[in-house]
Amino acid sequence: MAQDKLRLIPLGGLGEFGMNCMALRWQDDIIVIDAGLMFPEEELLGVDIVVPDISYLTENRTKVKAIILTHGHEDHIGGLPWILSELNVPVYGTEFTLALAEGKLDEHRLLDDADLIEMIPGKKFSIGPFTIQPIHVTHSLVDCVAVAIHTPVGVVLHTGDFKVDLSPPDGKAFDLQAFADLGKNGGVLALLQDSTNVDRKGWTPSERAVRPRLDEIFGQTKKKLFFSCFSSSVTRIALAFDLAAKHGRKVAVIGRSMDNATEIAQDLGYLKVPQGLIINPGQMRDFAPEKLLVMISGTQGEPMSALSRAAVNNHKFAKIEAGDTVLMSSRVIPGNEKGIYRVIDHLERRDALVIHDDGTNGLIHVSGHGSQEELKLMINLVQPKFFIPVHGDYRHLKRHVELALSTGVPQKAILMEDGEILELTKDTAQKNGKVTTGRVCIDSGGTIDVVEDVVIRDRQHLSEDGIVIAIVAIDKRTGQSEGVPEIVMRGFAMDDAQLIGESRAIVKRTLEGSSAEERQDYGVIKEKIRGDLKRFIQKSTSRRPLIMPVIMEI
């Protein structure tokens, strides 16, 4: 009997934001939708990214036929290098999604062996018993799709991330007709729907809704305008370029992620830039401040991002001066508040005008996810028999089940978590068993090294390479370092007075080469000390100890 059942197995993204990964299995064929990552919390020392445990896929490696990507955000494609290093299977995605994936795979030296296949919205293709129908949806990124998977027991529709934008800036509207056709042709068996904005009433505004306020800001800004948004928000970047041309400003692009995204978007025609609009950051000094727009990465307050460094006057090109305007056109991702407000404090100290999405400055950012009315619209359009919320914390999934049932459409709404197996026939949907799931911590310094467990990883790190603690006292008021930095080494070179002395000199040099503002910002100064010490110790000893700067506030 189990052979005649379709199995849905979420491996990530149901119970947390990020790490989105869903397996569908029919008999001996498995396809995977999305391969996302999460960024680690501060307490995960030595961890770069967190990806889903794919034990279930590796145990069934001969059955895994393909990975299908809905769009190019990190929480949907960021885990791809990790999965492809274990399972080299074909990867399907739209043109822009694959361009972003290529960059990731190239970085990990996996591109030459990867089989990347472009899929076109509206054009069906088959993988074993599955027929895949990509459907164009709108989101905060271009070239996004939902996937309708036609299986022997019925259609499973995975929305990916979406909102219903009928007048997007790129002119490619949400494909309502395709979803309506699915509903008319007997409805879908199961709808897997994005839960991100289930708490928000009403409709999510169109991306075009930000233009009037941004246009006003461009017109009012008297000096340099620094514009920060998610580097993947190509339509927002295109709008900023368009307004720069309208208001006679040249554009300098600063920050690796922003640079990469604009280059890919230009190559693929999503970003049309007038001749001579973009200048090299080194040319900024040749133009009057009122003639400059600086597109800069770091909208979430990341300690070593371009905006964070510019905020403490530690960027080669981005010099933020009194009277400049800094526009942060993005939402605050929960957990990032401290870093973002720290950067804003530094910008205010520089007497810059900071405009961010605090609810009082007008519409400078809109979400890429559908609110309650869009979620209900999708349910009513496709007429699902069964409903499974995806992408969200447990509370979001629970709220989404309640919302779906309130429409009166699904016969049954099922709240699932990572690892649970849902078995579907044409008439039934039942949970049956669990598979191994969890978080795998990755240290991606050049190669992909798995951190099996944080505690084990720390013990191994300490036993093999030891620990170096740099203790620095800093006067909070003045930013001056007090006394001589103390270096404590455990696990290696404990008696090497020369190494300790040279390490102390490195820390001292880092402090002396930093501005008072940087020294007062413990996030920035700790990263600088860690980076400089790490380079020195690796070069001197070929070891990678755990380096922990400790800042004592006096």
JSON list of C-alpha atoms in Angstrom, two decimals, residues 237-366:
[
{"chain": "A", "resi": 237, "resn": "ILE", "atom": "CA", "xyz": [18.23, 48.48, -7.11]},
{"chain": "A", "resi": 238, "resn": "ALA", "atom": "CA", "xyz": [16.79, 49.16, -10.59]},
{"chain": "A", "resi": 239, "resn": "LEU", "atom": "CA", "xyz": [14.45, 51.77, -9.08]},
{"chain": "A", "resi": 240, "resn": "ALA", "atom": "CA", "xyz": [17.38, 53.47, -7.32]},
{"chain": "A", "resi": 241, "resn": "PHE", "atom": "CA", "xyz": [19.37, 53.56, -10.60]},
{"chain": "A", "resi": 242, "resn": "ASP", "atom": "CA", "xyz": [16.34, 55.00, -12.42]},
{"chain": "A", "resi": 243, "resn": "LEU", "atom": "CA", "xyz": [15.88, 57.75, -9.80]},
{"chain": "A", "resi": 244, "resn": "ALA", "atom": "CA", "xyz": [19.62, 58.51, -9.86]},
{"chain": "A", "resi": 245, "resn": "ALA", "atom": "CA", "xyz": [19.42, 59.11, -13.62]},
{"chain": "A", "resi": 246, "resn": "LYS", "atom": "CA", "xyz": [16.31, 61.27, -13.17]},
{"chain": "A", "resi": 247, "resn": "HIS", "atom": "CA", "xyz": [17.94, 63.42, -10.48]},
{"chain": "A", "resi": 248, "resn": "GLY", "atom": "CA", "xyz": [21.33, 63.74, -12.21]},
{"chain": "A", "resi": 249, "resn": "ARG", "atom": "CA", "xyz": [23.37, 61.55, -9.85]},
{"chain": "A", "resi": 250, "resn": "LYS", "atom": "CA", "xyz": [26.19, 59.18, -10.79]},
{"chain": "A", "resi": 251, "resn": "VAL", "atom": "CA", "xyz": [26.09, 55.73, -9.14]},
{"chain": "A", "resi": 252, "resn": "ALA", "atom": "CA", "xyz": [28.96, 54.07, -7.28]},
{"chain": "A", "resi": 253, "resn": "VAL", "atom": "CA", "xyz": [28.37, 50.45, -6.19]},
{"chain": "A", "resi": 254, "resn": "ILE", "atom": "CA", "xyz": [30.16, 49.43, -2.99]},
{"chain": "A", "resi": 255, "resn": "GLY", "atom": "CA", "xyz": [30.19, 46.02, -1.27]},
{"chain": "A", "resi": 256, "resn": "ARG", "atom": "CA", "xyz": [30.89, 42.57, -2.70]},
{"chain": "A", "resi": 257, "resn": "SER", "atom": "CA", "xyz": [27.31, 41.24, -2.60]},
{"chain": "A", "resi": 258, "resn": "MET", "atom": "CA", "xyz": [25.88, 44.44, -4.11]},
{"chain": "A", "resi": 259, "resn": "ASP", "atom": "CA", "xyz": [28.54, 44.42, -6.82]},
{"chain": "A", "resi": 260, "resn": "ASN", "atom": "CA", "xyz": [27.88, 40.75, -7.72]},
{"chain": "A", "resi": 261, "resn": "ALA", "atom": "CA", "xyz": [24.10, 41.16, -7.82]},
{"chain": "A", "resi": 262, "resn": "THR", "atom": "CA", "xyz": [24.17, 44.28, -10.03]},
{"chain": "A", "resi": 263, "resn": "GLU", "atom": "CA", "xyz": [26.65, 42.64, -12.40]},
{"chain": "A", "resi": 264, "resn": "ILE", "atom": "CA", "xyz": [24.48, 39.49, -12.80]},
{"chain": "A", "resi": 265, "resn": "ALA", "atom": "CA", "xyz": [21.31, 41.59, -13.17]},
{"chain": "A", "resi": 266, "resn": "GLN", "atom": "CA", "xyz": [22.95, 43.69, -15.90]},
{"chain": "A", "resi": 267, "resn": "ASP", "atom": "CA", "xyz": [24.27, 40.64, -17.76]},
{"chain": "A", "resi": 268, "resn": "LEU", "atom": "CA", "xyz": [20.80, 39.06, -17.81]},
{"chain": "A", "resi": 269, "resn": "GLY", "atom": "CA", "xyz": [18.99, 42.27, -18.74]},
{"chain": "A", "resi": 270, "resn": "TYR", "atom": "CA", "xyz": [17.10, 42.77, -15.48]},
{"chain": "A", "resi": 271, "resn": "LEU", "atom": "CA", "xyz": [19.00, 45.98, -14.83]},
{"chain": "A", "resi": 272, "resn": "LYS", "atom": "CA", "xyz": [19.21, 48.41, -17.73]},
{"chain": "A", "resi": 273, "resn": "VAL", "atom": "CA", "xyz": [21.82, 51.07, -16.97]},
{"chain": "A", "resi": 274, "resn": "PRO", "atom": "CA", "xyz": [22.26, 54.20, -19.16]},
{"chain": "A", "resi": 275, "resn": "GLN", "atom": "CA", "xyz": [25.76, 54.69, -20.54]},
{"chain": "A", "resi": 276, "resn": "GLY", "atom": "CA", "xyz": [28.02, 56.50, -18.06]},
{"chain": "A", "resi": 277, "resn": "LEU", "atom": "CA", "xyz": [25.65, 56.25, -15.07]},
{"chain": "A", "resi": 278, "resn": "ILE", "atom": "CA", "xyz": [27.88, 53.89, -13.05]},
{"chain": "A", "resi": 279, "resn": "ILE", "atom": "CA", "xyz": [31.26, 55.15, -11.92]},
{"chain": "A", "resi": 280, "resn": "ASN", "atom": "CA", "xyz": [34.13, 53.38, -10.22]},
{"chain": "A", "resi": 281, "resn": "PRO", "atom": "CA", "xyz": [34.18, 54.02, -6.42]},
{"chain": "A", "resi": 282, "resn": "GLY", "atom": "CA", "xyz": [37.62, 55.59, -6.88]},
{"chain": "A", "resi": 283, "resn": "GLN", "atom": "CA", "xyz": [36.05, 58.30, -9.09]},
{"chain": "A", "resi": 284, "resn": "MET", "atom": "CA", "xyz": [33.68, 59.55, -6.36]},
{"chain": "A", "resi": 285, "resn": "ARG", "atom": "CA", "xyz": [36.07, 62.33, -5.40]},
{"chain": "A", "resi": 286, "resn": "ASP", "atom": "CA", "xyz": [35.75, 63.76, -8.92]},
{"chain": "A", "resi": 287, "resn": "PHE", "atom": "CA", "xyz": [32.05, 64.59, -8.47]},
{"chain": "A", "resi": 288, "resn": "ALA", "atom": "CA", "xyz": [30.19, 67.06, -6.28]},
{"chain": "A", "resi": 289, "resn": "PRO", "atom": "CA", "xyz": [28.37, 65.40, -3.33]},
{"chain": "A", "resi": 290, "resn": "GLU", "atom": "CA", "xyz": [24.93, 66.33, -4.72]},
{"chain": "A", "resi": 291, "resn": "LYS", "atom": "CA", "xyz": [25.79, 64.41, -7.90]},
{"chain": "A", "resi": 292, "resn": "LEU", "atom": "CA", "xyz": [26.42, 61.05, -6.18]},
{"chain": "A", "resi": 293, "resn": "LEU", "atom": "CA", "xyz": [24.35, 58.01, -5.27]},
{"chain": "A", "resi": 294, "resn": "VAL", "atom": "CA", "xyz": [26.26, 55.29, -3.39]},
{"chain": "A", "resi": 295, "resn": "MET", "atom": "CA", "xyz": [24.67, 51.83, -3.49]},
{"chain": "A", "resi": 296, "resn": "ILE", "atom": "CA", "xyz": [26.13, 50.15, -0.41]},
{"chain": "A", "resi": 297, "resn": "SER", "atom": "CA", "xyz": [25.69, 46.70, 1.16]},
{"chain": "A", "resi": 298, "resn": "GLY", "atom": "CA", "xyz": [25.20, 46.07, 4.88]},
{"chain": "A", "resi": 299, "resn": "THR", "atom": "CA", "xyz": [21.56, 46.89, 5.51]},
{"chain": "A", "resi": 300, "resn": "GLN", "atom": "CA", "xyz": [21.38, 44.43, 8.44]},
{"chain": "A", "resi": 301, "resn": "GLY", "atom": "CA", "xyz": [24.29, 45.94, 10.38]},
{"chain": "A", "resi": 302, "resn": "GLU", "atom": "CA", "xyz": [26.73, 43.10, 9.68]},
{"chain": "A", "resi": 303, "resn": "PRO", "atom": "CA", "xyz": [29.93, 44.03, 11.60]},
{"chain": "A", "resi": 304, "resn": "MET", "atom": "CA", "xyz": [32.36, 44.06, 8.65]},
{"chain": "A", "resi": 305, "resn": "SER", "atom": "CA", "xyz": [29.94, 45.07, 5.89]},
{"chain": "A", "resi": 306, "resn": "ALA", "atom": "CA", "xyz": [30.64, 48.16, 3.76]},
{"chain": "A", "resi": 307, "resn": "LEU", "atom": "CA", "xyz": [27.99, 50.25, 5.56]},
{"chain": "A", "resi": 308, "resn": "SER", "atom": "CA", "xyz": [29.22, 49.26, 9.04]},
{"chain": "A", "resi": 309, "resn": "ARG", "atom": "CA", "xyz": [32.77, 50.21, 8.11]},
{"chain": "A", "resi": 310, "resn": "ALA", "atom": "CA", "xyz": [31.68, 53.47, 6.48]},
{"chain": "A", "resi": 311, "resn": "ALA", "atom": "CA", "xyz": [29.69, 54.31, 9.62]},
{"chain": "A", "resi": 312, "resn": "VAL", "atom": "CA", "xyz": [32.92, 54.33, 11.66]},
{"chain": "A", "resi": 313, "resn": "ASN", "atom": "CA", "xyz": [34.90, 56.07, 8.88]},
{"chain": "A", "resi": 314, "resn": "ASN", "atom": "CA", "xyz": [36.88, 52.95, 8.01]},
{"chain": "A", "resi": 315, "resn": "HIS", "atom": "CA", "xyz": [36.11, 52.50, 4.31]},
{"chain": "A", "resi": 316, "resn": "LYS", "atom": "CA", "xyz": [38.52, 53.40, 1.52]},
{"chain": "A", "resi": 317, "resn": "PHE", "atom": "CA", "xyz": [35.85, 55.00, -0.70]},
{"chain": "A", "resi": 318, "resn": "ALA", "atom": "CA", "xyz": [32.61, 55.42, 1.26]},
{"chain": "A", "resi": 319, "resn": "LYS", "atom": "CA", "xyz": [33.10, 58.55, 3.35]},
{"chain": "A", "resi": 320, "resn": "ILE", "atom": "CA", "xyz": [29.92, 59.57, 5.17]},
{"chain": "A", "resi": 321, "resn": "GLU", "atom": "CA", "xyz": [29.98, 63.23, 6.14]},
{"chain": "A", "resi": 322, "resn": "ALA", "atom": "CA", "xyz": [27.71, 65.70, 7.92]},
{"chain": "A", "resi": 323, "resn": "GLY", "atom": "CA", "xyz": [24.64, 66.42, 5.82]},
{"chain": "A", "resi": 324, "resn": "ASP", "atom": "CA", "xyz": [24.81, 63.19, 3.80]},
{"chain": "A", "resi": 325, "resn": "THR", "atom": "CA", "xyz": [21.67, 61.03, 3.73]},
{"chain": "A", "resi": 326, "resn": "VAL", "atom": "CA", "xyz": [21.69, 57.28, 4.44]},
{"chain": "A", "resi": 327, "resn": "LEU", "atom": "CA", "xyz": [18.57, 55.46, 3.27]},
{"chain": "A", "resi": 328, "resn": "MET", "atom": "CA", "xyz": [18.09, 51.91, 4.62]},
{"chain": "A", "resi": 329, "resn": "SER", "atom": "CA", "xyz": [15.43, 50.44, 2.32]},
{"chain": "A", "resi": 330, "resn": "SER", "atom": "CA", "xyz": [14.82, 47.08, 4.00]},
{"chain": "A", "resi": 331, "resn": "ARG", "atom": "CA", "xyz": [13.03, 45.52, 6.92]},
{"chain": "A", "resi": 332, "resn": "VAL", "atom": "CA", "xyz": [14.77, 44.66, 10.18]},
{"chain": "A", "resi": 333, "resn": "ILE", "atom": "CA", "xyz": [15.23, 40.89, 10.25]},
{"chain": "A", "resi": 334, "resn": "PRO", "atom": "CA", "xyz": [14.39, 39.66, 13.79]},
{"chain": "A", "resi": 335, "resn": "GLY", "atom": "CA", "xyz": [17.62, 39.19, 15.75]},
{"chain": "A", "resi": 336, "resn": "ASN", "atom": "CA", "xyz": [19.51, 41.89, 13.83]},
{"chain": "A", "resi": 337, "resn": "GLU", "atom": "CA", "xyz": [18.08, 44.88, 15.72]},
{"chain": "A", "resi": 338, "resn": "LYS", "atom": "CA", "xyz": [21.16, 45.42, 17.89]},
{"chain": "A", "resi": 339, "resn": "GLY", "atom": "CA", "xyz": [23.60, 45.53, 14.95]},
{"chain": "A", "resi": 340, "resn": "ILE", "atom": "CA", "xyz": [21.35, 47.79, 12.85]},
{"chain": "A", "resi": 341, "resn": "TYR", "atom": "CA", "xyz": [20.75, 50.33, 15.62]},
{"chain": "A", "resi": 342, "resn": "ARG", "atom": "CA", "xyz": [24.47, 50.31, 16.45]},
{"chain": "A", "resi": 343, "resn": "VAL", "atom": "CA", "xyz": [25.22, 51.34, 12.84]},
{"chain": "A", "resi": 344, "resn": "ILE", "atom": "CA", "xyz": [22.48, 54.00, 12.95]},
{"chain": "A", "resi": 345, "resn": "ASP", "atom": "CA", "xyz": [24.04, 55.42, 16.15]},
{"chain": "A", "resi": 346, "resn": "HIS", "atom": "CA", "xyz": [27.39, 55.77, 14.39]},
{"chain": "A", "resi": 347, "resn": "LEU", "atom": "CA", "xyz": [25.76, 57.43, 11.39]},
{"chain": "A", "resi": 348, "resn": "GLU", "atom": "CA", "xyz": [23.95, 59.89, 13.67]},
{"chain": "A", "resi": 349, "resn": "ARG", "atom": "CA", "xyz": [27.30, 60.73, 15.29]},
{"chain": "A", "resi": 350, "resn": "ARG", "atom": "CA", "xyz": [28.55, 61.67, 11.85]},
{"chain": "A", "resi": 351, "resn": "ASP", "atom": "CA", "xyz": [25.56, 64.05, 11.55]},
{"chain": "A", "resi": 352, "resn": "ALA", "atom": "CA", "xyz": [24.15, 62.09, 8.63]},
{"chain": "A", "resi": 353, "resn": "LEU", "atom": "CA", "xyz": [20.40, 62.03, 8.07]},
{"chain": "A", "resi": 354, "resn": "VAL", "atom": "CA", "xyz": [19.33, 58.39, 8.53]},
{"chain": "A", "resi": 355, "resn": "ILE", "atom": "CA", "xyz": [16.04, 57.25, 7.00]},
{"chain": "A", "resi": 356, "resn": "HIS", "atom": "CA", "xyz": [15.01, 53.72, 7.95]},
{"chain": "A", "resi": 357, "resn": "ASP", "atom": "CA", "xyz": [11.81, 51.72, 8.10]},
{"chain": "A", "resi": 358, "resn": "ASP", "atom": "CA", "xyz": [10.62, 52.75, 11.56]},
{"chain": "A", "resi": 359, "resn": "GLY", "atom": "CA", "xyz": [7.00, 53.27, 10.52]},
{"chain": "A", "resi": 360, "resn": "THR", "atom": "CA", "xyz": [7.15, 57.08, 10.56]},
{"chain": "A", "resi": 361, "resn": "ASN", "atom": "CA", "xyz": [9.17, 57.92, 7.45]},
{"chain": "A", "resi": 362, "resn": "GLY", "atom": "CA", "xyz": [6.69, 56.74, 4.81]},
{"chain": "A", "resi": 363, "resn": "LEU", "atom": "CA", "xyz": [6.89, 53.70, 2.56]},
{"chain": "A", "resi": 364, "resn": "ILE", "atom": "CA", "xyz": [10.57, 53.10, 1.77]},
{"chain": "A", "resi": 365, "resn": "HIS", "atom": "CA", "xyz": [10.32, 49.30, 1.85]},
{"chain": "A", "resi": 366, "resn": "VAL", "atom": "CA", "xyz": [7.65, 46.72, 1.09]}
]
